[in-house]
Tab-separated table of C-alpha atoms in Angstrom:
chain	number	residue	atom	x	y	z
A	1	UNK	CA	0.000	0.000	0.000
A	2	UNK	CA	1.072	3.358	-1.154
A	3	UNK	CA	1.643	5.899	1.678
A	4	UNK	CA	0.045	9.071	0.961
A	5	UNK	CA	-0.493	11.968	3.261
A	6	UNK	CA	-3.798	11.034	3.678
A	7	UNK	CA	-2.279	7.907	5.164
A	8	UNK	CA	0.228	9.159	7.171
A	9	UNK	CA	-2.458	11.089	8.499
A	10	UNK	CA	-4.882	8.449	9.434
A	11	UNK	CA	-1.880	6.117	11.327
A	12	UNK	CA	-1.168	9.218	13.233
A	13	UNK	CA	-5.170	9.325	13.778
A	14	UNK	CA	-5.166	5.823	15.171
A	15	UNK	CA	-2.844	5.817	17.171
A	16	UNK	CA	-4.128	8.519	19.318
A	17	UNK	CA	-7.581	7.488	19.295
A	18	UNK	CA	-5.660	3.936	20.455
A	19	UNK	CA	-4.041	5.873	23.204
A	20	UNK	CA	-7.704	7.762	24.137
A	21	UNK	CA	-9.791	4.597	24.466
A	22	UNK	CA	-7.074	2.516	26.030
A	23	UNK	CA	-7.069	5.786	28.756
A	24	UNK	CA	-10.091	6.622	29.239
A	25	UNK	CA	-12.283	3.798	27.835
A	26	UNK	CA	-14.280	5.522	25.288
A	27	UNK	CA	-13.674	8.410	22.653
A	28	UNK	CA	-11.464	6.233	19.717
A	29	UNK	CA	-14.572	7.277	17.432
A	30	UNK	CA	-14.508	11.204	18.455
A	31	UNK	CA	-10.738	11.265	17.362
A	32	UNK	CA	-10.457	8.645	14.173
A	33	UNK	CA	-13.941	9.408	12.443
A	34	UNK	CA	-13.259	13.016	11.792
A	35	UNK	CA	-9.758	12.449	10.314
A	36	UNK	CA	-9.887	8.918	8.979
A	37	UNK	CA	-13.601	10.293	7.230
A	38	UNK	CA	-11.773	13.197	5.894
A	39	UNK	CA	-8.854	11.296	4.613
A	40	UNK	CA	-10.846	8.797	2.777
A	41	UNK	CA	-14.430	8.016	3.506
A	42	UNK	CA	-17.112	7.489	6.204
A	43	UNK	CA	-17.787	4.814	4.570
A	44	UNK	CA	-14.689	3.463	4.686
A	45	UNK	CA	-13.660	4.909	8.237
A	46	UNK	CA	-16.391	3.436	10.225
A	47	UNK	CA	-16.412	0.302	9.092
A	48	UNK	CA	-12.254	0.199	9.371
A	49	UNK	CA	-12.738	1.389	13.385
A	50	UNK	CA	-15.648	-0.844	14.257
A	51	UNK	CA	-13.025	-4.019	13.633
A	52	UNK	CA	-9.954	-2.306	14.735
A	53	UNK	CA	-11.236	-1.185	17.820
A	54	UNK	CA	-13.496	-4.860	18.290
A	55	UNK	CA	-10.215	-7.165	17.288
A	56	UNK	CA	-7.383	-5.061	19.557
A	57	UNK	CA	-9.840	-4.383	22.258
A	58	UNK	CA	-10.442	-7.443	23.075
A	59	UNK	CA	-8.019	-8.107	26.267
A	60	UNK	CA	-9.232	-4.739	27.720
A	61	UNK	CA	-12.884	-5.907	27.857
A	62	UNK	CA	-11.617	-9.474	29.009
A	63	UNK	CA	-9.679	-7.571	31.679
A	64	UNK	CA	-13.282	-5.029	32.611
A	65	UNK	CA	-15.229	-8.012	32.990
A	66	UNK	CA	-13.667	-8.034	36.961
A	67	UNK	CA	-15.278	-4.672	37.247
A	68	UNK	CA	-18.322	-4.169	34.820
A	69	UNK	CA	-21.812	-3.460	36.102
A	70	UNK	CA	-24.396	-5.064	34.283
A	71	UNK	CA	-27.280	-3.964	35.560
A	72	UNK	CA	-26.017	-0.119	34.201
A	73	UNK	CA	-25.081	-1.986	30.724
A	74	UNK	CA	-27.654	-4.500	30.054
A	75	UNK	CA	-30.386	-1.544	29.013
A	76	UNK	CA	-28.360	0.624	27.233
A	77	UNK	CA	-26.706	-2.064	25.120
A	78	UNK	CA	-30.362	-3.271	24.309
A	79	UNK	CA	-31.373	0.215	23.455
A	80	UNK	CA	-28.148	0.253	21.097
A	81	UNK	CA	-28.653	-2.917	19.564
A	82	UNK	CA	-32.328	-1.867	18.227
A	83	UNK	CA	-30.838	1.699	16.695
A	84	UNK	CA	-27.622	0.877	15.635
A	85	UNK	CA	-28.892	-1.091	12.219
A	86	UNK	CA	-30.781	2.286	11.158
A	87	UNK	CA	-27.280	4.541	11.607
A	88	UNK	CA	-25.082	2.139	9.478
A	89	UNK	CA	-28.504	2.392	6.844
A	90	UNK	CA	-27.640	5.989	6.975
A	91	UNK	CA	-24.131	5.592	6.543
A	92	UNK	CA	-24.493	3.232	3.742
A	93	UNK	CA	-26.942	5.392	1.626
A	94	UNK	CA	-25.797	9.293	2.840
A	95	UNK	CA	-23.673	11.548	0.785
A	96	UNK	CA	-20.283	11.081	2.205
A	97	UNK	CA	-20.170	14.748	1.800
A	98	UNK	CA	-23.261	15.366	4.155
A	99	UNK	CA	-22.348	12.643	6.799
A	100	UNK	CA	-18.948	13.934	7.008
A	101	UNK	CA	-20.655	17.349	8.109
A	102	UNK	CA	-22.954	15.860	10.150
A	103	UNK	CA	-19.989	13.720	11.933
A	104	UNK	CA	-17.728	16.809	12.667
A	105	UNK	CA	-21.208	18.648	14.281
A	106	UNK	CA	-21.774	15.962	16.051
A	107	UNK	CA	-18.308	15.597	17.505
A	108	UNK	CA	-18.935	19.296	18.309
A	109	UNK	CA	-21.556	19.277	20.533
A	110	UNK	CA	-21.164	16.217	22.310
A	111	UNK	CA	-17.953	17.621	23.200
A	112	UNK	CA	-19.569	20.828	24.498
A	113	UNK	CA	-22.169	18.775	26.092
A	114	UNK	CA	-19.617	16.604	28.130
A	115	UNK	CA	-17.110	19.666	28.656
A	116	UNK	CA	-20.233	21.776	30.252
A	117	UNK	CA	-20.595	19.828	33.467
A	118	UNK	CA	-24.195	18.788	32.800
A	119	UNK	CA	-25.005	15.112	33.619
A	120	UNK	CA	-28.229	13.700	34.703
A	121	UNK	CA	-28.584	13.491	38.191
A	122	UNK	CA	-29.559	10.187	40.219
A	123	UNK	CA	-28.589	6.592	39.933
A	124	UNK	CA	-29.196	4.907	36.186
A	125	UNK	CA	-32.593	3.702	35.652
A	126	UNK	CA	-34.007	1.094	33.017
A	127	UNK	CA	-36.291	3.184	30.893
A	128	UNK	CA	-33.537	6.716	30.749
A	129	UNK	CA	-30.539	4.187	30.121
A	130	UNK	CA	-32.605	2.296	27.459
A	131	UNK	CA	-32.844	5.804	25.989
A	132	UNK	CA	-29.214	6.955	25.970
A	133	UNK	CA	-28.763	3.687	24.687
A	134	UNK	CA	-30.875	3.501	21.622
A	135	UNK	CA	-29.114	7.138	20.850
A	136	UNK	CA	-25.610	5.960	21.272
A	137	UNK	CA	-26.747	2.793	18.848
A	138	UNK	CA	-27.957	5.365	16.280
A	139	UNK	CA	-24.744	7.051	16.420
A	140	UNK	CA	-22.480	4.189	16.442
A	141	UNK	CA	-24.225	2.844	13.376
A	142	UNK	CA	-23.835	6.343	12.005
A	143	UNK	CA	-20.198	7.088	12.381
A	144	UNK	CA	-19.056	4.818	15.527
A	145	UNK	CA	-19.685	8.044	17.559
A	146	UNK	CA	-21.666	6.476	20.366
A	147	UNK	CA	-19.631	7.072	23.614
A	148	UNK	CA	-20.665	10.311	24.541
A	149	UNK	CA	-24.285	10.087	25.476
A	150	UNK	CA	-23.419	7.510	27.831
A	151	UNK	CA	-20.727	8.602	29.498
A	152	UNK	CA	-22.247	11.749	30.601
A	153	UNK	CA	-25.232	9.506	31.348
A	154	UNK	CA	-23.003	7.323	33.379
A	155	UNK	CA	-20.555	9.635	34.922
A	156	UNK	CA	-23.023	11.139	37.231
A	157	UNK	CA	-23.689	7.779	39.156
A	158	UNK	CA	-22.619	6.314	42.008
A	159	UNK	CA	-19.554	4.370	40.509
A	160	UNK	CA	-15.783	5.360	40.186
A	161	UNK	CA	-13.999	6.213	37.029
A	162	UNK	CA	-12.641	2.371	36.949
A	163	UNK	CA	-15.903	1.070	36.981
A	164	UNK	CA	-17.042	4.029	34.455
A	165	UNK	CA	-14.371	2.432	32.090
A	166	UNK	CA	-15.206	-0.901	32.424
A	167	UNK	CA	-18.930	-0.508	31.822
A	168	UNK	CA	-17.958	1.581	28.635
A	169	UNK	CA	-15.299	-1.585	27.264
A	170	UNK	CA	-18.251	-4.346	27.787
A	171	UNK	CA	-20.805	-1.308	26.443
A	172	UNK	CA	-19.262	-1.184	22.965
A	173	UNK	CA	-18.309	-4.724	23.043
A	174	UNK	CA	-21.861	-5.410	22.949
A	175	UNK	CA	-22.958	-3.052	20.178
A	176	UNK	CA	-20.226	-3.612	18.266
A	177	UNK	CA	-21.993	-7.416	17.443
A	178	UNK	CA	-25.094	-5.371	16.166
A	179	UNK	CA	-22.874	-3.072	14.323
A	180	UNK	CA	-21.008	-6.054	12.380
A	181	UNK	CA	-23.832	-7.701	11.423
A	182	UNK	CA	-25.678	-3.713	9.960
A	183	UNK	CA	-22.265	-3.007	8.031
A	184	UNK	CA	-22.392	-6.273	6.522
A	185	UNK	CA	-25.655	-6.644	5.503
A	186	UNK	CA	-25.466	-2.843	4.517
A	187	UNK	CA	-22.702	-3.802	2.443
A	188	UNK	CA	-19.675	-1.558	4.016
A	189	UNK	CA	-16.874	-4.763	4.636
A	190	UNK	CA	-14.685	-4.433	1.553
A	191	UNK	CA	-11.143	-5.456	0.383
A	192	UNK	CA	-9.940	-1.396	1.083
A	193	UNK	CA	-11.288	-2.307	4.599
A	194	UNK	CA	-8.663	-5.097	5.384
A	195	UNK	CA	-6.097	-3.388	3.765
A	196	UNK	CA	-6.506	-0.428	6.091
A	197	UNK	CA	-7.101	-2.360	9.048
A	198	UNK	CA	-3.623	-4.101	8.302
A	199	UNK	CA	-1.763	-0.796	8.194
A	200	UNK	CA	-3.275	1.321	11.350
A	201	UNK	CA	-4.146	-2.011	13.103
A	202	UNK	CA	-0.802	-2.183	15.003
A	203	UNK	CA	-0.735	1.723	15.530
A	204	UNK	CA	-3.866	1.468	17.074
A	205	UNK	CA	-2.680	-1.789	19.332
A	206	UNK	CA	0.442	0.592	20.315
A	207	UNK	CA	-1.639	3.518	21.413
A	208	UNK	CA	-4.498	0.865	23.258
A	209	UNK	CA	-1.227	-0.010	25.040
A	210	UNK	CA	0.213	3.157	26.126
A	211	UNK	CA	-3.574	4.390	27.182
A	212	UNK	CA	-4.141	1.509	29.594
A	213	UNK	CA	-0.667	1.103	31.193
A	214	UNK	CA	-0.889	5.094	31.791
A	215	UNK	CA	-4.136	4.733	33.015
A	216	UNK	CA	-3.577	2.432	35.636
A	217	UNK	CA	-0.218	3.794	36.694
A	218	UNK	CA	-2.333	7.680	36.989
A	219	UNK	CA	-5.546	6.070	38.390
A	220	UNK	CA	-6.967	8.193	35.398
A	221	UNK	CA	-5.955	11.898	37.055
A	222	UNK	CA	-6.530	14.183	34.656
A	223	UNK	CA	-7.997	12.069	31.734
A	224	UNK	CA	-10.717	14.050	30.921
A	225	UNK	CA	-8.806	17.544	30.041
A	226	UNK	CA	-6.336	15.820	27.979
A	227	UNK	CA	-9.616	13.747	26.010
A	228	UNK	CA	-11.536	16.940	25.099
A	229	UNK	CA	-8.215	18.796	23.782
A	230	UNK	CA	-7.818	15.774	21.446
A	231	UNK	CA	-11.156	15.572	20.643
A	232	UNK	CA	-11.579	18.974	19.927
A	233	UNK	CA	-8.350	19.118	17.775
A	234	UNK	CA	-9.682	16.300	15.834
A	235	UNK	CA	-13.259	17.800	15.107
A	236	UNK	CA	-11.329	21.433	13.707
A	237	UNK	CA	-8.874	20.070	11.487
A	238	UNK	CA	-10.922	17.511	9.961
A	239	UNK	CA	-14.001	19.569	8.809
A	240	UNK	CA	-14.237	19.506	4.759
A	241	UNK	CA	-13.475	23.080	4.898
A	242	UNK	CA	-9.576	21.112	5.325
A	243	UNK	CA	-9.594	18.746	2.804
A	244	UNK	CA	-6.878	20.403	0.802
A	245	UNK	CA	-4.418	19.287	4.181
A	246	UNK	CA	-5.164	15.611	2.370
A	247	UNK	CA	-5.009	16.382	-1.204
């Protein structure tokens, strides 16, 4: 495979979204689908993350299942598993254009909307979590952008930030099965697919690497400032209004 910029750009892409959900648990989506989308495709991004992040996070979810709470998880995933089908229809027939757009305003708000200190206040309930869920499923069909509305869902409970992590690994474990089986059927696995998952694929492992062993070393101090920067980074750079930095 030919390394172009807009290659070079995307391993440096997944290898701090590697680092960011290996931290912190969540947000690999909020850094690679802006860049990786604007350096190719949606169509080709998403589909490219959702086994990437599946296949090399596997031993972090093995190692949450000590620590994940299912009665927080069970709902939501359920509520995800019913949406995420109609987000990867959306992918698979939206101007890449137009989703790209929609992606980077996406990645906007929910930034805003974690970085504003609102979260919902009480203990996770059944019928709110199935909720967040079935909106995090919509978006992680979408554009595999579906950590957000639960972790500021989930970061007001009772639990600490380890817990928090490990109910966000066995999360998108779960959806990820209903996401597989919408991108196939949707048609999105292709040849370019493996070919970029075998280039960033040990980028990504790398960064999943560094993330966790910081993590646990830090106890997670200061995860969340260092998240949003990236995040927020990602989102500006990668709007269409940049697509001659690929050209």
């Amino acid at each position: 495979m030919l390394l172009d910029i807009a290659h070079l750009v995307a391993l440096a892409a997944a290898f701090v979204a590697g680092f960011v959900r290996g931290f912190t648990g969540f947000g690999s989506a909020l850094i690679f689908m802006p860049v990786a989308g604007a350096a190719f495709s949606p169509q080709l991004a998403a589909p490219v993350l959702l086994v990437t992040d599946f296949v090399l996070g596997l031993p972090l979810v093995i190692s949450a299942l000590r620590q994940v709470h299912w009665p927080t998880v069970l709902p939501a995933a359920i509520g995800a598993l019913i949406t995420a089908p109609l987000g990867a229809y959306v992918l698979a027939q939206g101007d890449p254009l137009a989703i790209r757009w929609a992606i980077t305003a996406i990645v906007f708000a929910l930034l805003i909307l974690l970085m504003s200190g609102w979260r919902y206040a009480g203990e996770p309930r059944p019928l709110p979590s199935l909720g967040v869920g079935g909106t995090a499923g919509f978006l992680g069909g979408f554009g595999q952008v579906s950590g957000p509305p639960v972790v500021a869902y989930w970061i007001s409970g009772p639990n600490p930030p380890s817990v928090i992590r490990a109910n966000l690994l066995c999360f998108f474990a779960v959806i990820s099965l209903s996401s597989f089986a919408a991108y196939f059927w949707n048609g999105l696995f292709s040849r370019d697919v493996a070919d970029l998952f075998i280039l960033l694929g040990p980028v990504y492992a790398i960064g999943l690497l560094v993330g966790a062993r910081i993590f646990r070393r830090t106890k997670g101090a200061a995860y969340r400032p260092v998240a949003y920067a990236i995040i927020a980074l990602a989102a500006v750079t990668s709007a269409p209004l940049f697509d001659g930095l690929f050209g």
